[in-house]
């Protein structure tokens, strides 16, 4: 019974709702990862979805309440976020 | 370019205020290589007041691990500098220190002498202690404002003393892991003069950095292979460790979150500017305004230049006696020169406005908006930057594609960009549009401006269509990316814009001007002399019997279906050197045929008829056919040369030449017969 509560659903940044805020928990290892981290998109920082463009194919995020970036859906899918549960 | 011993390399992230700082430090003394381009070329200039020190502006990049061609240049450059008289000046936006110092710590670990300049201090209202930051980083730190000039002199005197007596910090930021230390140690034998972090860099970049020593090269390759070196994993590990260290340093400074006015304004503006419907509409309106401005603002200076040249030609004619030299000057050289000079105002205004769009931060939004739309066509959001710059000149536009990481998207962008109407077409368009469209206004916009906008629009549509077709033939499986930072909007500095427009116009005039002048004089010869009168070369035969007439007549059967006569044939042939030659050619051709060239060329062209049918040559169908031909045909040798250089093969420029000119012929044929 206890285990059920601790299971957290994996969520990625591309699944966020507009205006939703969370924190980055981890980055999946992929082609874009090194670049994402270099831009300052890294674990522990806050992330907020500002806007979805083109049916969610392009996403604008605010990182660390400091700067904004536009990412493609598959790029955002490399960013794991802490689920609100 | 002259090679100086004392160098300052200016590095930093994109949007770090680097280029503005560069302009402030170097003033007007800049060299932009052979062709214009914002930060694509190796741009360098002399430090003002210190002619012996050269400042090199490196392209903006986030880290030593490159994604694009442009970023590779930076990594290579930073690893290549072994000469200790080189100093790195690192620029960082002081409101963005949380993410803009990564590359700085890497450069420190490479062992370079570094100075940090904190830019945009006028935007930041929080107190920031530069001495504490300087102490914890182990390097000199200066707050500077390019706007007010605050801190610039202090920065400069520090740079000068550092260049003359380089000091490096003993601080190191990254602690190599045990495995990395072992690998770096294994390279000690072949790279004895490098530190451990540098050796690690050689492992990361392998063939991407120039290593002259073959044994070193082989050793690096062998160690990479034997250890199964996973570059990406090591990059991530290193980057996170660096940021953790930086976070601790910055926490001690207690800077806190920044919520400046300009940021709030930016966010409010972006709600409209990146709106799915309003965004593209605003973009189209801005483009329309740009072309309206090009047309209206340029009129007065253009008329002035035109009349000055006319006065000059007339006075030479009246002062000097008739001779072949006088004719060469007043009928060959001066009309050719006029064809170049008259369009300086339009070209300069276009470069100025496009520069303003880029510097304000608007282009980043445009890239973001159109990325998802362009991806299915085999293009990238960044292709828009090339397309918009292509509105000025295809050469810098093609060079700007170096920021596109996917090679296939980059190649397709390069191939279709010349469909975008460049400023060299403006002379042709503005001359011909007068025949195709009547004067007047529609919705408050000049009719001719509308026609011009239409020609630009059709160029863009053809570029997109061609991209979609080329996508089927060009294969490639590299991953493509957007990952675009949206910087805070800022009003571009008029001073740096004027400088940019001046530089670009100068290069454009010099590059195109040379070709146009030579061709004008060759044309004057070809149209003044013919082989029927070998015995008396001085007297001109009628134009139709001259060398040029023969050439034009020879290709007339091919172009007659498009509604063109043999004179247009001559113009098309000469335009293969550069499009704007068309106007000069027309001027030369008609100036030669007429005894008195006081009559303006346009008036003269209006009277031109086909001798067999008696119909006007510059009728609506004929003019539109010619306009479309010039819109689509590949008629620029300089562009082909740049495409060859960027693709490293003649294959692509040749393909481009054939398909573009083929499409042009077809389009001209169809429109001529539809309208007739």
mmCIF file of C-alpha atoms in Angstrom, chain B residues 260-512:
data_model
loop_
_atom_site.group_PDB
_atom_site.id
_atom_site.type_symbol
_atom_site.label_atom_id
_atom_site.label_comp_id
_atom_site.label_asym_id
_atom_site.label_seq_id
_atom_site.Cartn_x
_atom_site.Cartn_y
_atom_site.Cartn_z
ATOM 1 C CA UNK B 260 13.203 44.276 -14.864
ATOM 2 C CA UNK B 261 10.832 46.546 -16.712
ATOM 3 C CA UNK B 262 12.232 45.543 -20.102
ATOM 4 C CA UNK B 263 11.508 41.914 -19.253
ATOM 5 C CA UNK B 264 7.898 42.638 -18.374
ATOM 6 C CA UNK B 265 7.465 44.656 -21.566
ATOM 7 C CA UNK B 266 9.033 41.818 -23.573
ATOM 8 C CA UNK B 267 6.621 39.258 -22.138
ATOM 9 C CA UNK B 268 3.624 41.455 -22.844
ATOM 10 C CA UNK B 269 4.782 42.134 -26.405
ATOM 11 C CA UNK B 270 5.410 38.446 -27.030
ATOM 12 C CA UNK B 271 1.796 37.622 -26.276
ATOM 13 C CA UNK B 272 0.892 39.424 -29.491
ATOM 14 C CA UNK B 273 4.060 38.960 -31.527
ATOM 15 C CA UNK B 274 4.103 35.163 -31.206
ATOM 16 C CA UNK B 275 0.324 34.829 -31.407
ATOM 17 C CA UNK B 276 -0.630 32.031 -33.863
ATOM 18 C CA UNK B 277 -2.759 34.378 -36.000
ATOM 19 C CA UNK B 278 -1.561 37.899 -35.166
ATOM 20 C CA UNK B 279 2.126 36.877 -35.297
ATOM 21 C CA UNK B 280 2.376 36.031 -39.004
ATOM 22 C CA UNK B 281 0.126 39.001 -39.870
ATOM 23 C CA UNK B 282 2.465 41.337 -37.965
ATOM 24 C CA UNK B 283 5.435 39.781 -39.741
ATOM 25 C CA UNK B 284 3.845 40.382 -43.169
ATOM 26 C CA UNK B 285 2.991 43.975 -42.202
ATOM 27 C CA UNK B 286 6.525 44.652 -41.010
ATOM 28 C CA UNK B 287 7.889 43.309 -44.282
ATOM 29 C CA UNK B 288 5.440 45.461 -46.266
ATOM 30 C CA UNK B 289 6.491 48.523 -44.267
ATOM 31 C CA UNK B 290 10.143 47.738 -44.917
ATOM 32 C CA UNK B 291 9.570 47.738 -48.661
ATOM 33 C CA UNK B 292 7.349 50.814 -48.513
ATOM 34 C CA UNK B 293 10.212 52.555 -46.716
ATOM 35 C CA UNK B 294 12.756 51.346 -49.252
ATOM 36 C CA UNK B 295 10.626 52.807 -52.019
ATOM 37 C CA UNK B 296 9.654 56.151 -50.525
ATOM 38 C CA UNK B 297 12.637 57.165 -48.375
ATOM 39 C CA UNK B 298 15.063 56.463 -51.179
ATOM 40 C CA UNK B 299 13.377 58.670 -53.796
ATOM 41 C CA UNK B 300 14.940 62.007 -52.873
ATOM 42 C CA UNK B 301 18.576 60.854 -52.568
ATOM 43 C CA UNK B 302 18.176 58.740 -55.725
ATOM 44 C CA UNK B 303 16.945 61.707 -57.762
ATOM 45 C CA UNK B 304 19.799 63.800 -56.423
ATOM 46 C CA UNK B 305 22.426 61.230 -57.402
ATOM 47 C CA UNK B 306 20.837 60.839 -60.828
ATOM 48 C CA UNK B 307 20.904 64.563 -61.620
ATOM 49 C CA UNK B 308 24.464 65.017 -60.352
ATOM 50 C CA UNK B 309 25.643 62.263 -62.672
ATOM 51 C CA UNK B 310 23.670 63.690 -65.610
ATOM 52 C CA UNK B 311 25.242 67.119 -65.064
ATOM 53 C CA UNK B 312 28.687 65.513 -64.924
ATOM 54 C CA UNK B 313 28.183 63.573 -68.171
ATOM 55 C CA UNK B 314 26.815 66.606 -69.993
ATOM 56 C CA UNK B 315 29.672 68.844 -68.923
ATOM 57 C CA UNK B 316 32.278 66.303 -70.061
ATOM 58 C CA UNK B 317 30.476 66.105 -73.406
ATOM 59 C CA UNK B 318 30.468 69.881 -73.808
ATOM 60 C CA UNK B 319 34.033 70.521 -72.643
ATOM 61 C CA UNK B 320 35.971 67.768 -74.442
ATOM 62 C CA UNK B 321 36.037 67.219 -78.212
ATOM 63 C CA UNK B 322 34.418 64.114 -79.661
ATOM 64 C CA UNK B 323 36.768 61.114 -79.400
ATOM 65 C CA UNK B 324 36.560 57.394 -78.632
ATOM 66 C CA UNK B 325 37.828 58.115 -75.111
ATOM 67 C CA UNK B 326 35.102 60.668 -74.467
ATOM 68 C CA UNK B 327 32.521 58.209 -75.745
ATOM 69 C CA UNK B 328 33.933 55.436 -73.566
ATOM 70 C CA UNK B 329 33.622 57.696 -70.546
ATOM 71 C CA UNK B 330 30.237 59.322 -71.143
ATOM 72 C CA UNK B 331 28.504 56.373 -72.822
ATOM 73 C CA UNK B 332 30.217 53.384 -71.209
ATOM 74 C CA UNK B 333 31.757 54.275 -67.876
ATOM 75 C CA UNK B 334 29.342 56.910 -66.564
ATOM 76 C CA UNK B 335 26.076 55.100 -67.342
ATOM 77 C CA UNK B 336 27.578 51.996 -65.704
ATOM 78 C CA UNK B 337 28.642 53.979 -62.652
ATOM 79 C CA UNK B 338 25.203 55.581 -62.474
ATOM 80 C CA UNK B 339 23.626 52.117 -62.524
ATOM 81 C CA UNK B 340 25.536 51.302 -59.338
ATOM 82 C CA UNK B 341 25.432 54.599 -57.462
ATOM 83 C CA UNK B 342 21.749 55.345 -57.927
ATOM 84 C CA UNK B 343 20.751 52.309 -55.908
ATOM 85 C CA UNK B 344 22.921 53.005 -52.876
ATOM 86 C CA UNK B 345 20.041 54.645 -50.947
ATOM 87 C CA UNK B 346 17.680 51.677 -51.433
ATOM 88 C CA UNK B 347 20.280 49.074 -50.582
ATOM 89 C CA UNK B 348 21.494 50.979 -47.522
ATOM 90 C CA UNK B 349 17.947 51.435 -46.186
ATOM 91 C CA UNK B 350 17.210 47.730 -46.659
ATOM 92 C CA UNK B 351 20.395 46.678 -44.841
ATOM 93 C CA UNK B 352 19.606 49.166 -42.065
ATOM 94 C CA UNK B 353 16.069 47.885 -41.498
ATOM 95 C CA UNK B 354 17.004 44.195 -41.645
ATOM 96 C CA UNK B 355 19.819 44.913 -39.187
ATOM 97 C CA UNK B 356 17.305 46.575 -36.863
ATOM 98 C CA UNK B 357 15.020 43.516 -36.971
ATOM 99 C CA UNK B 358 17.912 41.222 -36.074
ATOM 100 C CA UNK B 359 19.346 43.379 -33.302
ATOM 101 C CA UNK B 360 16.020 44.067 -31.621
ATOM 102 C CA UNK B 361 15.474 40.363 -30.930
ATOM 103 C CA UNK B 362 12.496 40.133 -33.281
ATOM 104 C CA UNK B 363 14.159 37.600 -35.600
ATOM 105 C CA UNK B 364 14.346 35.017 -32.773
ATOM 106 C CA UNK B 365 10.534 35.197 -32.548
ATOM 107 C CA UNK B 366 10.184 34.823 -36.303
ATOM 108 C CA UNK B 367 12.397 31.728 -36.242
ATOM 109 C CA UNK B 368 10.263 30.274 -33.430
ATOM 110 C CA UNK B 369 6.981 31.035 -35.186
ATOM 111 C CA UNK B 370 7.876 29.516 -38.521
ATOM 112 C CA UNK B 371 9.944 26.515 -37.398
ATOM 113 C CA UNK B 372 7.062 24.036 -37.224
ATOM 114 C CA UNK B 373 5.769 25.326 -40.568
ATOM 115 C CA UNK B 374 9.129 25.055 -42.369
ATOM 116 C CA UNK B 375 10.229 21.693 -40.970
ATOM 117 C CA UNK B 376 7.925 19.649 -43.269
ATOM 118 C CA UNK B 377 9.458 21.477 -46.258
ATOM 119 C CA UNK B 378 12.947 20.279 -45.368
ATOM 120 C CA UNK B 379 13.818 23.670 -43.899
ATOM 121 C CA UNK B 380 14.440 24.980 -40.385
ATOM 122 C CA UNK B 381 13.107 27.969 -38.448
ATOM 123 C CA UNK B 382 16.540 29.506 -38.906
ATOM 124 C CA UNK B 383 16.018 29.410 -42.678
ATOM 125 C CA UNK B 384 13.844 32.503 -42.127
ATOM 126 C CA UNK B 385 16.956 34.463 -41.143
ATOM 127 C CA UNK B 386 18.525 33.508 -44.475
ATOM 128 C CA UNK B 387 15.321 34.401 -46.330
ATOM 129 C CA UNK B 388 15.014 37.817 -44.718
ATOM 130 C CA UNK B 389 18.724 38.610 -45.249
ATOM 131 C CA UNK B 390 18.257 37.298 -48.781
ATOM 132 C CA UNK B 391 15.994 40.285 -49.272
ATOM 133 C CA UNK B 392 19.169 42.337 -49.136
ATOM 134 C CA UNK B 393 21.742 40.011 -50.676
ATOM 135 C CA UNK B 394 21.969 36.237 -51.163
ATOM 136 C CA UNK B 395 25.651 36.171 -50.255
ATOM 137 C CA UNK B 396 25.428 37.038 -46.534
ATOM 138 C CA UNK B 397 22.141 35.089 -46.434
ATOM 139 C CA UNK B 398 23.823 31.896 -47.612
ATOM 140 C CA UNK B 399 26.604 32.425 -45.131
ATOM 141 C CA UNK B 400 24.094 32.874 -42.293
ATOM 142 C CA UNK B 401 22.947 29.260 -42.836
ATOM 143 C CA UNK B 402 26.015 28.149 -40.898
ATOM 144 C CA UNK B 403 23.869 28.318 -37.766
ATOM 145 C CA UNK B 404 21.650 25.495 -39.085
ATOM 146 C CA UNK B 405 22.964 22.311 -37.514
ATOM 147 C CA UNK B 406 21.256 19.824 -39.836
ATOM 148 C CA UNK B 407 23.277 19.574 -43.045
ATOM 149 C CA UNK B 408 20.308 18.647 -45.217
ATOM 150 C CA UNK B 409 18.212 21.591 -44.004
ATOM 151 C CA UNK B 410 21.215 23.822 -44.480
ATOM 152 C CA UNK B 411 21.816 22.656 -48.065
ATOM 153 C CA UNK B 412 18.162 23.093 -49.047
ATOM 154 C CA UNK B 413 18.156 26.588 -47.515
ATOM 155 C CA UNK B 414 21.285 27.471 -49.488
ATOM 156 C CA UNK B 415 19.768 26.192 -52.735
ATOM 157 C CA UNK B 416 16.461 28.064 -52.474
ATOM 158 C CA UNK B 417 17.571 31.336 -50.845
ATOM 159 C CA UNK B 418 18.478 33.005 -54.204
ATOM 160 C CA UNK B 419 14.768 32.815 -55.140
ATOM 161 C CA UNK B 420 14.210 35.526 -52.526
ATOM 162 C CA UNK B 421 14.364 38.858 -54.333
ATOM 163 C CA UNK B 422 17.637 40.520 -53.397
ATOM 164 C CA UNK B 423 18.449 44.214 -53.596
ATOM 165 C CA UNK B 424 20.193 43.654 -56.939
ATOM 166 C CA UNK B 425 16.746 42.972 -58.369
ATOM 167 C CA UNK B 426 15.358 46.271 -57.031
ATOM 168 C CA UNK B 427 16.910 48.309 -59.863
ATOM 169 C CA UNK B 428 15.419 45.929 -62.435
ATOM 170 C CA UNK B 429 12.055 45.743 -60.675
ATOM 171 C CA UNK B 430 11.705 49.455 -60.053
ATOM 172 C CA UNK B 431 12.542 50.230 -63.667
ATOM 173 C CA UNK B 432 10.144 47.638 -65.092
ATOM 174 C CA UNK B 433 7.309 47.901 -62.559
ATOM 175 C CA UNK B 434 6.708 51.407 -63.909
ATOM 176 C CA UNK B 435 5.716 49.809 -67.246
ATOM 177 C CA UNK B 436 3.661 47.007 -65.695
ATOM 178 C CA UNK B 437 1.656 48.988 -63.118
ATOM 179 C CA UNK B 438 -0.016 52.381 -63.346
ATOM 180 C CA UNK B 439 0.735 55.015 -60.733
ATOM 181 C CA UNK B 440 -1.695 55.459 -57.851
ATOM 182 C CA UNK B 441 -2.564 54.163 -54.422
ATOM 183 C CA UNK B 442 -4.363 51.132 -53.052
ATOM 184 C CA UNK B 443 -5.286 51.029 -49.342
ATOM 185 C CA UNK B 444 -2.890 53.906 -48.755
ATOM 186 C CA UNK B 445 0.040 52.011 -50.200
ATOM 187 C CA UNK B 446 1.763 52.969 -53.397
ATOM 188 C CA UNK B 447 0.714 50.700 -56.305
ATOM 189 C CA UNK B 448 4.306 50.134 -57.260
ATOM 190 C CA UNK B 449 5.143 49.229 -53.662
ATOM 191 C CA UNK B 450 2.353 46.650 -53.845
ATOM 192 C CA UNK B 451 3.713 45.199 -57.086
ATOM 193 C CA UNK B 452 7.164 45.071 -55.538
ATOM 194 C CA UNK B 453 5.756 43.307 -52.484
ATOM 195 C CA UNK B 454 4.028 40.853 -54.836
ATOM 196 C CA UNK B 455 7.313 40.088 -56.563
ATOM 197 C CA UNK B 456 8.952 39.463 -53.198
ATOM 198 C CA UNK B 457 6.035 37.264 -52.133
ATOM 199 C CA UNK B 458 6.232 35.179 -55.305
ATOM 200 C CA UNK B 459 9.969 34.751 -54.698
ATOM 201 C CA UNK B 460 9.277 33.431 -51.193
ATOM 202 C CA UNK B 461 6.554 31.070 -52.443
ATOM 203 C CA UNK B 462 8.882 29.722 -55.130
ATOM 204 C CA UNK B 463 11.619 29.224 -52.518
ATOM 205 C CA UNK B 464 9.207 27.181 -50.357
ATOM 206 C CA UNK B 465 7.924 25.150 -53.312
ATOM 207 C CA UNK B 466 11.449 24.445 -54.524
ATOM 208 C CA UNK B 467 12.473 23.385 -50.994
ATOM 209 C CA UNK B 468 9.584 20.931 -50.856
ATOM 210 C CA UNK B 469 10.602 19.452 -54.226
ATOM 211 C CA UNK B 470 14.318 19.324 -53.344
ATOM 212 C CA UNK B 471 13.489 17.557 -50.083
ATOM 213 C CA UNK B 472 12.496 14.482 -52.101
ATOM 214 C CA UNK B 473 15.889 14.345 -53.822
ATOM 215 C CA UNK B 474 18.289 15.299 -51.061
ATOM 216 C CA UNK B 475 18.752 12.640 -48.435
ATOM 217 C CA UNK B 476 20.080 13.032 -44.925
ATOM 218 C CA UNK B 477 19.292 11.634 -41.519
ATOM 219 C CA UNK B 478 20.962 14.026 -39.114
ATOM 220 C CA UNK B 479 18.772 15.277 -36.319
ATOM 221 C CA UNK B 480 17.641 18.832 -36.624
ATOM 222 C CA UNK B 481 16.971 21.252 -33.810
ATOM 223 C CA UNK B 482 15.298 24.508 -32.821
ATOM 224 C CA UNK B 483 16.411 25.300 -29.210
ATOM 225 C CA UNK B 484 16.136 29.044 -29.610
ATOM 226 C CA UNK B 485 16.622 31.549 -26.834
ATOM 227 C CA UNK B 486 14.124 34.426 -26.860
ATOM 228 C CA UNK B 487 16.096 37.460 -25.694
ATOM 229 C CA UNK B 488 14.619 40.537 -24.067
ATOM 230 C CA UNK B 489 13.690 43.113 -26.701
ATOM 231 C CA UNK B 490 15.972 46.065 -26.949
ATOM 232 C CA UNK B 491 16.037 49.107 -29.153
ATOM 233 C CA UNK B 492 18.950 48.687 -31.534
ATOM 234 C CA UNK B 493 21.631 51.333 -31.306
ATOM 235 C CA UNK B 494 21.377 53.658 -34.293
ATOM 236 C CA UNK B 495 25.134 54.098 -34.305
ATOM 237 C CA UNK B 496 25.867 50.404 -34.709
ATOM 238 C CA UNK B 497 23.065 49.983 -37.267
ATOM 239 C CA UNK B 498 24.417 52.771 -39.438
ATOM 240 C CA UNK B 499 27.862 51.226 -39.161
ATOM 241 C CA UNK B 500 26.478 47.813 -40.153
ATOM 242 C CA UNK B 501 24.546 49.233 -43.109
ATOM 243 C CA UNK B 502 27.567 51.251 -44.181
ATOM 244 C CA UNK B 503 29.881 48.230 -44.065
ATOM 245 C CA UNK B 504 27.473 45.992 -45.935
ATOM 246 C CA UNK B 505 26.594 48.574 -48.563
ATOM 247 C CA UNK B 506 30.256 49.332 -49.115
ATOM 248 C CA UNK B 507 31.109 45.680 -49.692
ATOM 249 C CA UNK B 508 28.055 45.247 -51.906
ATOM 250 C CA UNK B 509 28.939 48.286 -54.029
ATOM 251 C CA UNK B 510 32.584 47.271 -54.300
ATOM 252 C CA UNK B 511 31.786 43.643 -55.174
ATOM 253 C CA UNK B 512 28.944 44.339 -57.581
#
